[in-house]
Amino acid sequence: MRDVLERYIYRPVDLEYEVACKTWALTADLKPAAVAFPRSAAEAAVVVRLATSEGLRVAPIGTGHNAYPFDGQDLSDTVIVRTDHLNSYQLDPEAGIARVGAGAIWGPLVDMIGEHGLAALHGSAPGTGIIGHTLGGGIGWYSRALGLAANSVRAVELITPDGSLVRADEDHEDELFWALRGGGAGNFGLVTAIELQLQPIRSAYAGMLVWDLRDAERVLPVWANWAEDAPDLVTTAYRQVQYPLIPQLPEQLRGRRLVIVDGAVLGSDEEATRMLMLLRALKPKWDTFARVPARSLARLHLESEEPSFGGVRSALLWDLPPEGVERLLDVSIDDSLVLTTELRQLGGALRRPAPSGGVLNRIDEQFLLLAGGVNVGGQAHRTIEAMRPWSSDRNYLNFTQQLVDPATGFDPGAWQSLRRIRRKKDPFAVFRANHEIPVI
Ligand SMILES: Cc1cc2nc3c(=O)[nH]c(=O)nc-3n(C[C@H](O)[C@H](O)[C@H](O)COP(=O)(O)OP(=O)(O)OC[C@H]3O[C@@H](n4cnc5c(N)ncnc54)[C@H](O)[C@@H]3O)c2cc1C
């Protein structure tokens, strides 16, 4: 197997190395000792053993949607393992459980299970990796009703530092199972497969309300106030966005500067209409909210499915009182409008700890602020800094694209337990996550 595998490992001397190092995050400049593309869990285990036998570390990467923290790091002692080929999708419709391989992304799973009237707790982009998203917490359009995606994990299979394949679930490897659900997969091994509890959701009342950017001053105060008290069945996002002139976008959005509130309601049409009444009273130019198949939610946010030169800076906000709204509008709307300023509505079930959840089983804050574009060091950074009076000290690491102290992702007690488990399971720090839990 080792000889065969050699054909799928690229080192700096190989012509393919440069391309193999590219991920979805095009600005992340990665220069590892090698990049491997195993085609099965067994091959992935051989790669881990090969790497450790040469004294190298292992960094699992799926799509690279959060490869940014590796940018500029010395990776000369690290083999990046790309899981692209481990992209299997299986469904047990009776049990409502999906089993997917490490390279699986949301789009195909949501389509497949949608045909059976089932839904998963996916995020806003169909191209993000299921493993990275889910084991980093996972928020999406069902979050305020159903909580974090990490709470829907039934089992995780992974290759440990010695190259063996282990299953972590309710009955096996309980510490590992706890740490993996929110602690970031790459700190404990190379995950080869995950099993998710699905939800019997066929449709939702979902869509977008769209205004001109100049209406932001009218819309944001109302949305921010509404968002804090809205029923748990509704989850939305508020965005100020400058869309590029690209043919992939609907004509009404192309090249325009807009305010958009999009989201989904899990309830009857009557309940949804009542919940959205206040926002609709703000007279959007377009209102696409209607009953839609649940599977269409994977593309509701119109995220780019192509690799991107952009990025975001993020902060968790406790609340957004009128002074906070004013500050955000001041800093985010000027001539050099950052491509996107976005607020995700949190709260609801996200705030309630799941009874037998993992290390990250709730988020206490009310909003997640994202400021994104091609110049995240400049305007986006300023937007985040301006909102410090309303920010918490915590980071949501899934959306943290720069190096931070990873302790900021967790409660202090949970962080101590995570460190202990990491020391126990990977004492020689073989695995290297984007947000690495230190062994020492
Ligand atoms: C456009 C965009 C939209 C997003 N929308 C949402 C959203 O709606 N909700 C949300 O919660 N997040 C969202 N995110 C954040 C996203 O969930 C994280 O970036 C997540 O890490 C993506 O996982 P990935 O596997 O695609 O990325 P990768 O960069 O491949 O993985 C991130 C990290 O996960 C770990 N990992 C991945 N695969 C494995 C594996 N097989 N074994 C071990 N470790 C592994 C590694 O430590 C890796 O460094 C979004 C990000 C982007 C860029």
Short mmCIF file of C-alpha atoms and ligand atoms in Angstrom, two decimals:
data_model
loop_
_atom_site.label_atom_id
_atom_site.label_comp_id
_atom_site.label_asym_id
_atom_site.label_seq_id
_atom_site.Cartn_x
_atom_site.Cartn_y
_atom_site.Cartn_z
CA MET A 1 0.00 0.00 0.00
CA ARG A 2 2.86 2.33 0.81
CA ASP A 3 4.08 2.26 -2.80
CA VAL A 4 0.62 2.91 -4.18
CA LEU A 5 0.07 5.71 -1.72
CA GLU A 6 3.34 7.39 -2.74
CA ARG A 7 1.50 8.37 -5.94
CA TYR A 8 -0.92 10.49 -3.89
CA ILE A 9 1.63 12.26 -1.74
CA TYR A 10 3.15 15.47 -3.07
CA ARG A 11 6.38 16.91 -1.76
CA PRO A 12 7.94 20.30 -2.60
CA VAL A 13 9.99 18.70 -5.40
CA ASP A 14 6.85 17.47 -7.17
CA LEU A 15 5.25 19.48 -9.97
CA GLU A 16 1.79 18.99 -8.42
CA TYR A 17 2.85 20.29 -4.99
CA GLU A 18 1.89 23.92 -5.61
CA VAL A 19 -1.68 23.00 -6.68
CA ALA A 20 -2.00 20.39 -3.90
CA CYS A 21 -1.30 23.14 -1.33
CA LYS A 22 -4.22 25.29 -2.53
CA THR A 23 -7.47 25.12 -0.56
CA TRP A 24 -10.80 26.99 -0.64
CA ALA A 25 -9.08 29.82 1.27
CA LEU A 26 -6.89 31.06 -1.58
CA THR A 27 -5.07 33.59 0.58
CA ALA A 28 -3.79 30.92 2.97
CA ASP A 29 -0.23 30.27 1.87
CA LEU A 30 0.57 26.70 2.96
CA LYS A 31 4.03 25.18 2.57
CA PRO A 32 3.93 21.79 4.34
CA ALA A 33 6.50 18.99 4.19
CA ALA A 34 4.01 17.11 2.00
CA VAL A 35 0.32 16.95 1.03
CA ALA A 36 -1.38 13.54 0.96
CA PHE A 37 -4.69 12.60 -0.67
CA PRO A 38 -5.62 9.17 0.76
CA ARG A 39 -8.51 7.40 -0.98
CA SER A 40 -9.71 5.32 1.97
CA ALA A 41 -9.60 5.29 5.78
CA ALA A 42 -7.00 2.51 5.56
CA GLU A 43 -4.78 4.68 3.34
CA ALA A 44 -5.25 7.62 5.70
CA ALA A 45 -4.01 5.42 8.57
CA VAL A 46 -0.91 4.52 6.52
CA VAL A 47 -0.25 8.23 5.92
CA VAL A 48 -0.43 8.93 9.67
CA ARG A 49 1.99 6.06 10.40
CA LEU A 50 4.32 7.14 7.59
CA ALA A 51 4.35 10.72 8.84
CA THR A 52 5.06 9.81 12.45
CA SER A 53 7.78 7.32 11.41
CA GLU A 54 9.54 10.27 9.75
CA GLY A 55 9.02 12.48 12.82
CA LEU A 56 6.43 14.61 11.04
CA ARG A 57 3.15 16.01 12.32
CA VAL A 58 -0.26 15.63 10.64
CA ALA A 59 -2.76 18.40 9.81
CA PRO A 60 -6.10 17.10 8.48
CA ILE A 61 -7.80 19.53 6.09
CA GLY A 62 -11.15 19.04 4.39
CA THR A 63 -12.15 21.88 2.06
CA GLY A 64 -9.87 24.47 3.64
CA HIS A 65 -12.74 26.87 4.50
CA ASN A 66 -10.80 27.56 7.69
CA ALA A 67 -7.22 26.96 6.59
CA TYR A 68 -6.50 30.67 7.27
CA PRO A 69 -4.88 30.19 10.73
CA PHE A 70 -2.17 28.06 9.04
CA ASP A 71 -1.22 30.97 6.77
CA GLY A 72 2.38 31.95 7.34
CA GLN A 73 3.00 29.21 9.92
CA ASP A 74 6.09 27.02 9.56
CA LEU A 75 4.62 23.76 8.28
CA SER A 76 7.93 22.20 7.24
CA ASP A 77 7.45 19.51 9.93
CA THR A 78 3.84 18.79 8.93
CA VAL A 79 2.04 16.59 6.41
CA ILE A 80 -1.31 18.02 5.33
CA VAL A 81 -3.83 15.25 4.78
CA ARG A 82 -6.58 16.30 2.37
CA THR A 83 -9.75 14.28 2.76
CA ASP A 84 -11.30 15.14 -0.63
CA HIS A 85 -11.49 11.48 -1.74
CA LEU A 86 -13.18 10.23 1.46
CA ASN A 87 -16.45 11.75 0.31
CA SER A 88 -19.03 9.02 0.94
CA TYR A 89 -22.69 9.74 1.83
CA GLN A 90 -24.95 7.06 3.36
CA LEU A 91 -28.44 7.35 4.80
CA ASP A 92 -30.48 5.12 7.08
CA PRO A 93 -33.88 6.79 6.48
CA GLU A 94 -35.72 4.72 9.12
CA ALA A 95 -33.30 5.65 11.90
CA GLY A 96 -32.91 9.17 10.47
CA ILE A 97 -29.13 8.85 10.64
CA ALA A 98 -26.61 9.89 7.99
CA ARG A 99 -23.08 8.57 7.87
CA VAL A 100 -20.61 10.61 5.84
CA GLY A 101 -16.93 10.39 5.07
CA ALA A 102 -14.34 12.99 6.02
CA GLY A 103 -14.45 14.75 2.66
CA ALA A 104 -18.24 15.14 2.59
CA ILE A 105 -19.69 18.64 2.17
CA TRP A 106 -23.19 19.88 3.02
CA GLY A 107 -24.68 20.42 -0.45
CA PRO A 108 -24.87 16.77 -1.61
CA LEU A 109 -25.98 15.51 1.82
CA VAL A 110 -28.78 18.06 2.13
CA ASP A 111 -30.03 17.15 -1.37
CA MET A 112 -29.88 13.41 -0.66
CA ILE A 113 -31.68 13.48 2.69
CA GLY A 114 -34.16 16.11 1.47
CA GLU A 115 -35.69 13.50 -0.81
CA HIS A 116 -36.59 11.51 2.32
CA GLY A 117 -38.10 14.49 4.13
CA LEU A 118 -35.07 14.85 6.38
CA ALA A 119 -32.80 17.77 7.20
CA ALA A 120 -29.38 18.20 8.82
CA LEU A 121 -28.05 21.10 10.89
CA HIS A 122 -25.98 22.52 8.04
CA GLY A 123 -24.46 25.96 7.71
CA SER A 124 -24.93 28.76 5.22
CA ALA A 125 -22.52 27.45 2.58
CA PRO A 126 -23.16 24.19 0.70
CA GLY A 127 -19.43 23.76 0.13
CA THR A 128 -18.22 23.71 3.75
CA GLY A 129 -17.02 20.41 5.15
CA ILE A 130 -19.46 18.52 7.36
CA ILE A 131 -16.71 17.40 9.74
CA GLY A 132 -15.07 20.82 10.20
CA HIS A 133 -18.41 22.63 10.56
CA THR A 134 -20.02 20.14 12.92
CA LEU A 135 -17.09 19.36 15.20
CA GLY A 136 -16.36 23.08 15.51
CA GLY A 137 -19.91 23.75 16.81
CA GLY A 138 -22.02 24.47 13.74
CA ILE A 139 -24.64 27.19 13.45
CA GLY A 140 -27.20 27.49 10.65
CA TRP A 141 -30.82 28.22 9.78
CA TYR A 142 -32.20 25.72 12.32
CA SER A 143 -29.99 26.84 15.21
CA ARG A 144 -32.41 28.84 17.31
CA ALA A 145 -34.92 25.99 17.15
CA LEU A 146 -32.56 23.01 17.40
CA GLY A 147 -29.19 24.18 18.72
CA LEU A 148 -25.63 23.52 17.57
CA ALA A 149 -24.85 20.90 14.92
CA ALA A 150 -22.27 19.35 17.29
CA ASN A 151 -25.18 18.22 19.47
CA SER A 152 -26.53 16.12 16.58
CA VAL A 153 -23.42 13.92 16.32
CA ARG A 154 -24.06 10.26 17.10
CA ALA A 155 -20.57 8.85 16.40
CA VAL A 156 -17.15 9.88 15.15
CA GLU A 157 -14.56 7.53 13.67
CA LEU A 158 -10.99 8.68 13.66
CA ILE A 159 -7.39 7.65 13.23
CA THR A 160 -5.41 8.23 16.40
CA PRO A 161 -1.70 9.21 16.61
CA ASP A 162 -0.56 5.56 16.52
CA GLY A 163 -2.50 4.97 13.29
CA SER A 164 -5.34 2.92 14.74
CA LEU A 165 -8.99 3.49 13.85
CA VAL A 166 -11.20 4.31 16.85
CA ARG A 167 -14.95 4.87 17.20
CA ALA A 168 -16.15 7.48 19.68
CA ASP A 169 -19.84 7.48 20.61
CA GLU A 170 -22.11 7.33 23.64
CA ASP A 171 -20.76 3.87 24.59
CA HIS A 172 -17.13 4.11 23.49
CA GLU A 173 -14.34 6.56 24.23
CA ASP A 174 -16.63 8.88 26.18
CA GLU A 175 -13.95 11.53 26.89
CA LEU A 176 -12.94 11.68 23.26
CA PHE A 177 -16.58 11.83 22.17
CA TRP A 178 -17.13 14.79 24.50
CA ALA A 179 -13.99 16.63 23.35
CA LEU A 180 -14.60 16.10 19.65
CA ARG A 181 -18.05 17.69 19.73
CA GLY A 182 -17.02 21.32 19.60
CA GLY A 183 -13.33 20.94 20.42
CA GLY A 184 -12.26 20.98 16.77
CA ALA A 185 -11.71 17.63 15.10
CA GLY A 186 -8.06 18.16 14.18
CA ASN A 187 -6.83 18.21 17.78
CA PHE A 188 -7.55 14.56 18.44
CA GLY A 189 -7.01 12.63 15.23
CA LEU A 190 -7.89 12.35 11.60
CA VAL A 191 -11.64 11.89 11.42
CA THR A 192 -12.62 9.42 8.71
CA ALA A 193 -16.41 9.37 9.19
CA ILE A 194 -19.17 10.92 11.24
CA GLU A 195 -22.77 9.88 12.00
CA LEU A 196 -25.43 12.54 12.39
CA GLN A 197 -28.95 12.48 13.79
CA LEU A 198 -31.20 14.06 11.17
CA GLN A 199 -34.42 15.99 11.68
CA PRO A 200 -37.82 15.19 10.15
CA ILE A 201 -38.14 18.54 8.38
CA ARG A 202 -39.59 18.62 4.86
CA SER A 203 -40.03 22.32 4.36
CA ALA A 204 -39.56 25.69 5.98
CA TYR A 205 -40.91 29.19 5.50
CA ALA A 206 -37.74 30.81 4.24
CA GLY A 207 -36.34 33.47 1.97
CA MET A 208 -34.91 36.96 1.96
CA LEU A 209 -36.08 40.53 2.46
CA VAL A 210 -34.03 43.01 0.45
CA TRP A 211 -33.61 46.79 0.75
CA ASP A 212 -31.16 49.34 -0.70
CA LEU A 213 -28.09 49.93 1.43
CA ARG A 214 -29.31 53.46 2.20
CA ASP A 215 -32.16 51.85 4.15
CA ALA A 216 -29.71 50.30 6.66
CA GLU A 217 -30.39 53.07 9.20
CA ARG A 218 -34.07 52.22 9.08
CA VAL A 219 -33.75 48.42 9.02
CA LEU A 220 -30.92 47.56 11.43
CA PRO A 221 -32.42 49.13 14.59
CA VAL A 222 -35.69 47.30 14.01
CA TRP A 223 -34.07 43.96 13.13
CA ALA A 224 -31.65 44.11 16.11
CA ASN A 225 -34.48 44.78 18.54
CA TRP A 226 -36.77 42.15 16.95
CA ALA A 227 -33.97 39.53 16.82
CA GLU A 228 -33.44 39.51 20.59
CA ASP A 229 -37.05 38.64 21.40
CA ALA A 230 -38.09 36.64 18.35
CA PRO A 231 -39.50 33.13 18.92
CA ASP A 232 -37.00 30.24 18.82
CA LEU A 233 -38.55 28.88 15.63
CA VAL A 234 -37.04 31.65 13.54
CA THR A 235 -33.35 32.12 12.68
CA THR A 236 -32.17 34.98 10.48
CA ALA A 237 -29.10 36.93 9.43
CA TYR A 238 -28.81 40.66 8.69
CA ARG A 239 -26.32 41.74 6.04
CA GLN A 240 -25.00 44.88 4.41
CA VAL A 241 -23.46 43.67 1.24
CA GLN A 242 -21.93 44.92 -1.96
CA TYR A 243 -22.45 42.18 -4.50
CA PRO A 244 -19.93 41.77 -7.30
CA LEU A 245 -21.03 41.92 -10.94
CA ILE A 246 -20.97 38.19 -11.57
CA PRO A 247 -23.44 36.15 -13.63
CA GLN A 248 -23.88 33.49 -10.89
CA LEU A 249 -25.99 35.96 -8.86
CA PRO A 250 -29.69 36.74 -9.47
CA GLU A 251 -30.03 39.87 -11.59
CA GLN A 252 -31.71 41.90 -8.81
CA LEU A 253 -28.60 41.48 -6.61
CA ARG A 254 -25.76 41.72 -9.14
CA GLY A 255 -23.45 44.69 -8.58
CA ARG A 256 -25.75 46.27 -5.98
CA ARG A 257 -25.24 47.63 -2.46
CA LEU A 258 -28.00 46.12 -0.37
CA VAL A 259 -29.36 45.29 3.04
CA ILE A 260 -30.61 41.71 3.28
CA VAL A 261 -32.37 39.83 6.03
CA ASP A 262 -32.57 36.15 5.17
CA GLY A 263 -33.52 33.14 7.21
CA ALA A 264 -35.98 30.39 7.95
CA VAL A 265 -38.98 29.76 10.16
CA LEU A 266 -39.88 26.27 11.38
CA GLY A 267 -43.59 26.72 11.86
CA SER A 268 -46.83 27.08 9.97
CA ASP A 269 -47.25 29.77 7.31
CA GLU A 270 -49.51 31.67 9.70
CA GLU A 271 -46.92 31.59 12.51
CA ALA A 272 -44.17 32.63 10.10
CA THR A 273 -46.24 35.50 8.74
CA ARG A 274 -46.84 36.73 12.28
CA MET A 275 -43.15 36.45 13.17
CA LEU A 276 -42.02 38.40 10.11
CA MET A 277 -44.72 41.08 10.27
CA LEU A 278 -42.49 43.72 11.86
CA LEU A 279 -39.74 43.25 9.28
CA ARG A 280 -42.15 43.25 6.37
CA ALA A 281 -43.61 46.52 7.67
CA LEU A 282 -40.23 48.04 6.72
CA LYS A 283 -41.32 47.64 3.08
CA PRO A 284 -38.49 45.64 1.48
CA LYS A 285 -38.01 46.01 -2.31
CA TRP A 286 -38.05 42.25 -2.62
CA ASP A 287 -39.58 39.66 -0.36
CA THR A 288 -38.95 36.05 -1.31
CA PHE A 289 -40.13 34.47 1.96
CA ALA A 290 -42.42 31.52 1.16
CA ARG A 291 -42.78 27.82 1.93
CA VAL A 292 -39.83 26.03 0.33
CA PRO A 293 -38.33 22.53 0.46
CA ALA A 294 -35.89 22.25 3.36
CA ARG A 295 -33.08 21.30 1.01
CA SER A 296 -33.15 24.73 -0.65
CA LEU A 297 -31.86 26.27 2.60
CA ALA A 298 -28.32 25.08 1.85
CA ARG A 299 -28.12 27.78 -0.85
CA LEU A 300 -30.36 30.44 0.71
CA HIS A 301 -27.43 32.66 1.71
CA LEU A 302 -25.99 32.69 -1.84
CA GLU A 303 -22.48 31.90 -0.58
CA SER A 304 -19.73 31.52 -3.14
CA GLU A 305 -19.14 27.88 -4.01
CA GLU A 306 -15.82 28.73 -5.64
CA PRO A 307 -12.51 29.11 -3.77
CA SER A 308 -12.23 32.62 -2.42
CA PHE A 309 -9.69 35.42 -1.91
CA GLY A 310 -11.92 36.86 0.80
CA GLY A 311 -12.08 36.28 4.52
CA VAL A 312 -13.84 37.48 7.67
CA ARG A 313 -13.13 38.81 11.12
CA SER A 314 -15.70 37.88 13.75
CA ALA A 315 -16.92 38.70 17.24
CA LEU A 316 -19.64 37.41 19.52
CA LEU A 317 -21.88 40.22 20.81
CA TRP A 318 -23.84 40.12 24.04
CA ASP A 319 -26.46 42.47 22.66
CA LEU A 320 -27.00 45.32 20.26
CA PRO A 321 -28.61 48.32 22.01
CA PRO A 322 -29.34 51.54 20.05
CA GLU A 323 -25.78 52.88 20.71
CA GLY A 324 -24.32 49.62 19.35
CA VAL A 325 -26.50 49.82 16.25
CA GLU A 326 -25.42 53.41 15.70
CA ARG A 327 -21.73 52.50 16.09
CA LEU A 328 -22.02 49.58 13.69
CA LEU A 329 -23.73 51.71 11.05
CA ASP A 330 -21.09 54.45 11.47
CA VAL A 331 -18.16 52.12 11.04
CA SER A 332 -19.51 49.77 8.41
CA ILE A 333 -21.07 52.13 5.88
CA ASP A 334 -18.72 54.43 4.08
CA ASP A 335 -17.42 54.76 0.55
CA SER A 336 -15.07 51.83 0.97
CA LEU A 337 -17.89 49.55 2.17
CA VAL A 338 -16.40 46.27 3.34
CA LEU A 339 -17.82 43.63 1.04
CA THR A 340 -20.09 42.32 3.80
CA THR A 341 -21.06 43.21 7.35
CA GLU A 342 -23.20 40.45 8.75
CA LEU A 343 -24.97 39.68 12.01
CA ARG A 344 -26.15 36.14 12.68
CA GLN A 345 -29.09 35.93 15.07
CA LEU A 346 -28.18 33.59 17.95
CA GLY A 347 -30.05 32.82 21.18
CA GLY A 348 -32.98 30.41 21.47
CA ALA A 349 -31.89 26.77 21.61
CA LEU A 350 -28.26 27.81 21.04
CA ARG A 351 -28.25 29.18 24.58
CA ARG A 352 -29.62 26.01 26.21
CA PRO A 353 -26.98 23.37 27.01
CA ALA A 354 -27.78 20.06 25.31
CA PRO A 355 -28.25 17.45 28.10
CA SER A 356 -25.58 15.05 26.84
CA GLY A 357 -23.71 17.39 24.52
CA GLY A 358 -19.97 17.82 24.01
CA VAL A 359 -17.50 20.49 25.09
CA LEU A 360 -19.24 23.20 23.03
CA ASN A 361 -22.93 22.57 23.52
CA ARG A 362 -24.25 26.12 23.69
CA ILE A 363 -23.42 29.71 22.80
CA ASP A 364 -24.50 32.35 25.32
CA GLU A 365 -24.17 35.48 23.20
CA GLN A 366 -27.01 36.99 21.15
CA PHE A 367 -25.23 37.83 17.88
CA LEU A 368 -22.27 36.72 15.81
CA LEU A 369 -20.77 39.65 13.93
CA LEU A 370 -18.86 38.93 10.72
CA ALA A 371 -17.02 41.60 8.78
CA GLY A 372 -15.67 40.24 5.55
CA GLY A 373 -14.01 41.09 2.32
CA VAL A 374 -10.70 40.95 0.58
CA ASN A 375 -9.04 43.31 3.03
CA VAL A 376 -9.81 41.72 6.39
CA GLY A 377 -6.79 43.34 8.00
CA GLY A 378 -8.17 46.84 7.38
CA GLN A 379 -11.81 47.83 7.39
CA ALA A 380 -13.10 44.49 8.70
CA HIS A 381 -10.71 44.63 11.63
CA ARG A 382 -11.83 48.20 12.41
CA THR A 383 -15.48 47.12 12.40
CA ILE A 384 -14.78 44.36 14.91
CA GLU A 385 -12.72 46.67 17.14
CA ALA A 386 -15.42 49.36 17.10
CA MET A 387 -17.91 46.86 18.52
CA ARG A 388 -15.72 45.88 21.52
CA PRO A 389 -18.07 47.53 24.08
CA TRP A 390 -20.73 44.95 23.14
CA SER A 391 -18.45 41.97 22.42
CA SER A 392 -17.72 39.08 24.74
CA ASP A 393 -14.21 37.70 25.37
CA ARG A 394 -15.19 34.48 23.65
CA ASN A 395 -14.49 33.50 20.05
CA TYR A 396 -16.57 31.19 17.90
CA LEU A 397 -13.57 29.32 16.50
CA ASN A 398 -15.34 27.99 13.39
CA PHE A 399 -15.54 31.57 12.16
CA THR A 400 -12.19 32.69 13.61
CA GLN A 401 -9.84 32.91 10.68
CA GLN A 402 -6.73 34.21 12.40
CA LEU A 403 -4.57 32.77 15.18
CA VAL A 404 -6.09 33.46 18.60
CA ASP A 405 -5.70 31.89 22.02
CA PRO A 406 -7.92 28.81 21.50
CA ALA A 407 -8.90 28.95 25.20
CA THR A 408 -11.19 31.84 24.15
CA GLY A 409 -13.41 29.28 22.43
CA PHE A 410 -14.48 27.57 25.69
CA ASP A 411 -15.60 27.91 29.29
CA PRO A 412 -12.50 27.89 31.57
CA GLY A 413 -13.42 24.52 33.16
CA ALA A 414 -14.12 22.91 29.81
CA TRP A 415 -10.81 24.25 28.47
CA GLN A 416 -8.87 22.54 31.30
CA SER A 417 -10.62 19.24 30.52
CA LEU A 418 -9.94 19.65 26.81
CA ARG A 419 -6.24 20.18 27.48
CA ARG A 420 -6.10 17.12 29.72
CA ILE A 421 -7.79 14.96 27.08
CA ARG A 422 -5.52 16.29 24.34
CA ARG A 423 -2.43 15.48 26.50
CA LYS A 424 -3.77 12.00 27.13
CA LYS A 425 -4.79 11.17 23.55
CA ASP A 426 -2.01 12.92 21.64
CA PRO A 427 0.88 13.39 24.11
CA PHE A 428 3.46 14.04 21.37
CA ALA A 429 1.25 16.53 19.51
CA VAL A 430 1.17 14.51 16.29
CA PHE A 431 -2.01 16.23 15.17
CA ARG A 432 -2.09 19.87 14.27
CA ALA A 433 -5.43 21.66 14.10
CA ASN A 434 -6.05 25.15 12.70
CA HIS A 435 -6.85 26.19 16.30
CA GLU A 436 -4.45 23.96 18.17
CA ILE A 437 -4.94 22.97 21.80
CA PRO A 438 -1.42 23.03 23.27
CA VAL A 439 -0.12 19.79 24.77
CA ILE A 440 2.26 21.50 27.20
C1 LIG B 1 -18.16 30.92 3.24
C2 LIG B 1 -18.22 30.32 4.62
C3 LIG B 1 -19.46 30.09 5.20
C4 LIG B 1 -19.54 29.52 6.47
N1 LIG B 1 -20.77 29.34 7.06
C5 LIG B 1 -20.84 28.82 8.31
C6 LIG B 1 -22.08 28.67 8.98
O1 LIG B 1 -23.13 28.98 8.45
N2 LIG B 1 -22.08 28.16 10.23
C7 LIG B 1 -20.92 27.80 10.88
O2 LIG B 1 -20.99 27.32 12.01
N3 LIG B 1 -19.73 27.95 10.27
C8 LIG B 1 -19.66 28.46 9.02
N4 LIG B 1 -18.45 28.65 8.43
C9 LIG B 1 -17.26 28.25 9.17
C10 LIG B 1 -16.98 26.79 8.89
O3 LIG B 1 -17.87 25.98 9.61
C11 LIG B 1 -15.56 26.46 9.31
O4 LIG B 1 -14.71 27.17 8.46
C12 LIG B 1 -15.26 24.97 9.26
O5 LIG B 1 -14.01 24.78 9.87
C13 LIG B 1 -15.22 24.47 7.85
O6 LIG B 1 -14.87 23.12 7.82
P1 LIG B 1 -14.07 22.55 6.58
O7 LIG B 1 -13.80 21.14 6.86
O8 LIG B 1 -14.81 22.93 5.35
O9 LIG B 1 -12.75 23.44 6.64
P2 LIG B 1 -11.23 23.01 6.83
O10 LIG B 1 -10.46 24.27 6.76
O11 LIG B 1 -10.90 21.94 5.88
O12 LIG B 1 -11.19 22.42 8.28
C14 LIG B 1 -11.12 23.25 9.40
C15 LIG B 1 -10.47 22.45 10.51
O13 LIG B 1 -11.31 21.37 10.87
C16 LIG B 1 -10.52 20.25 11.20
N5 LIG B 1 -10.85 19.15 10.28
C17 LIG B 1 -11.47 19.20 9.09
N6 LIG B 1 -11.60 17.96 8.60
C18 LIG B 1 -11.03 17.11 9.49
C19 LIG B 1 -10.86 15.70 9.57
N7 LIG B 1 -11.29 14.89 8.62
N8 LIG B 1 -10.24 15.19 10.65
C20 LIG B 1 -9.79 15.98 11.64
N9 LIG B 1 -9.93 17.31 11.62
C21 LIG B 1 -10.55 17.86 10.57
C22 LIG B 1 -9.07 20.64 11.08
O14 LIG B 1 -8.55 21.04 12.33
C23 LIG B 1 -9.14 21.82 10.13
O15 LIG B 1 -8.06 22.70 10.29
C24 LIG B 1 -18.35 29.20 7.17
C25 LIG B 1 -17.11 29.45 6.59
C26 LIG B 1 -17.04 30.02 5.33
C27 LIG B 1 -15.69 30.31 4.74
#
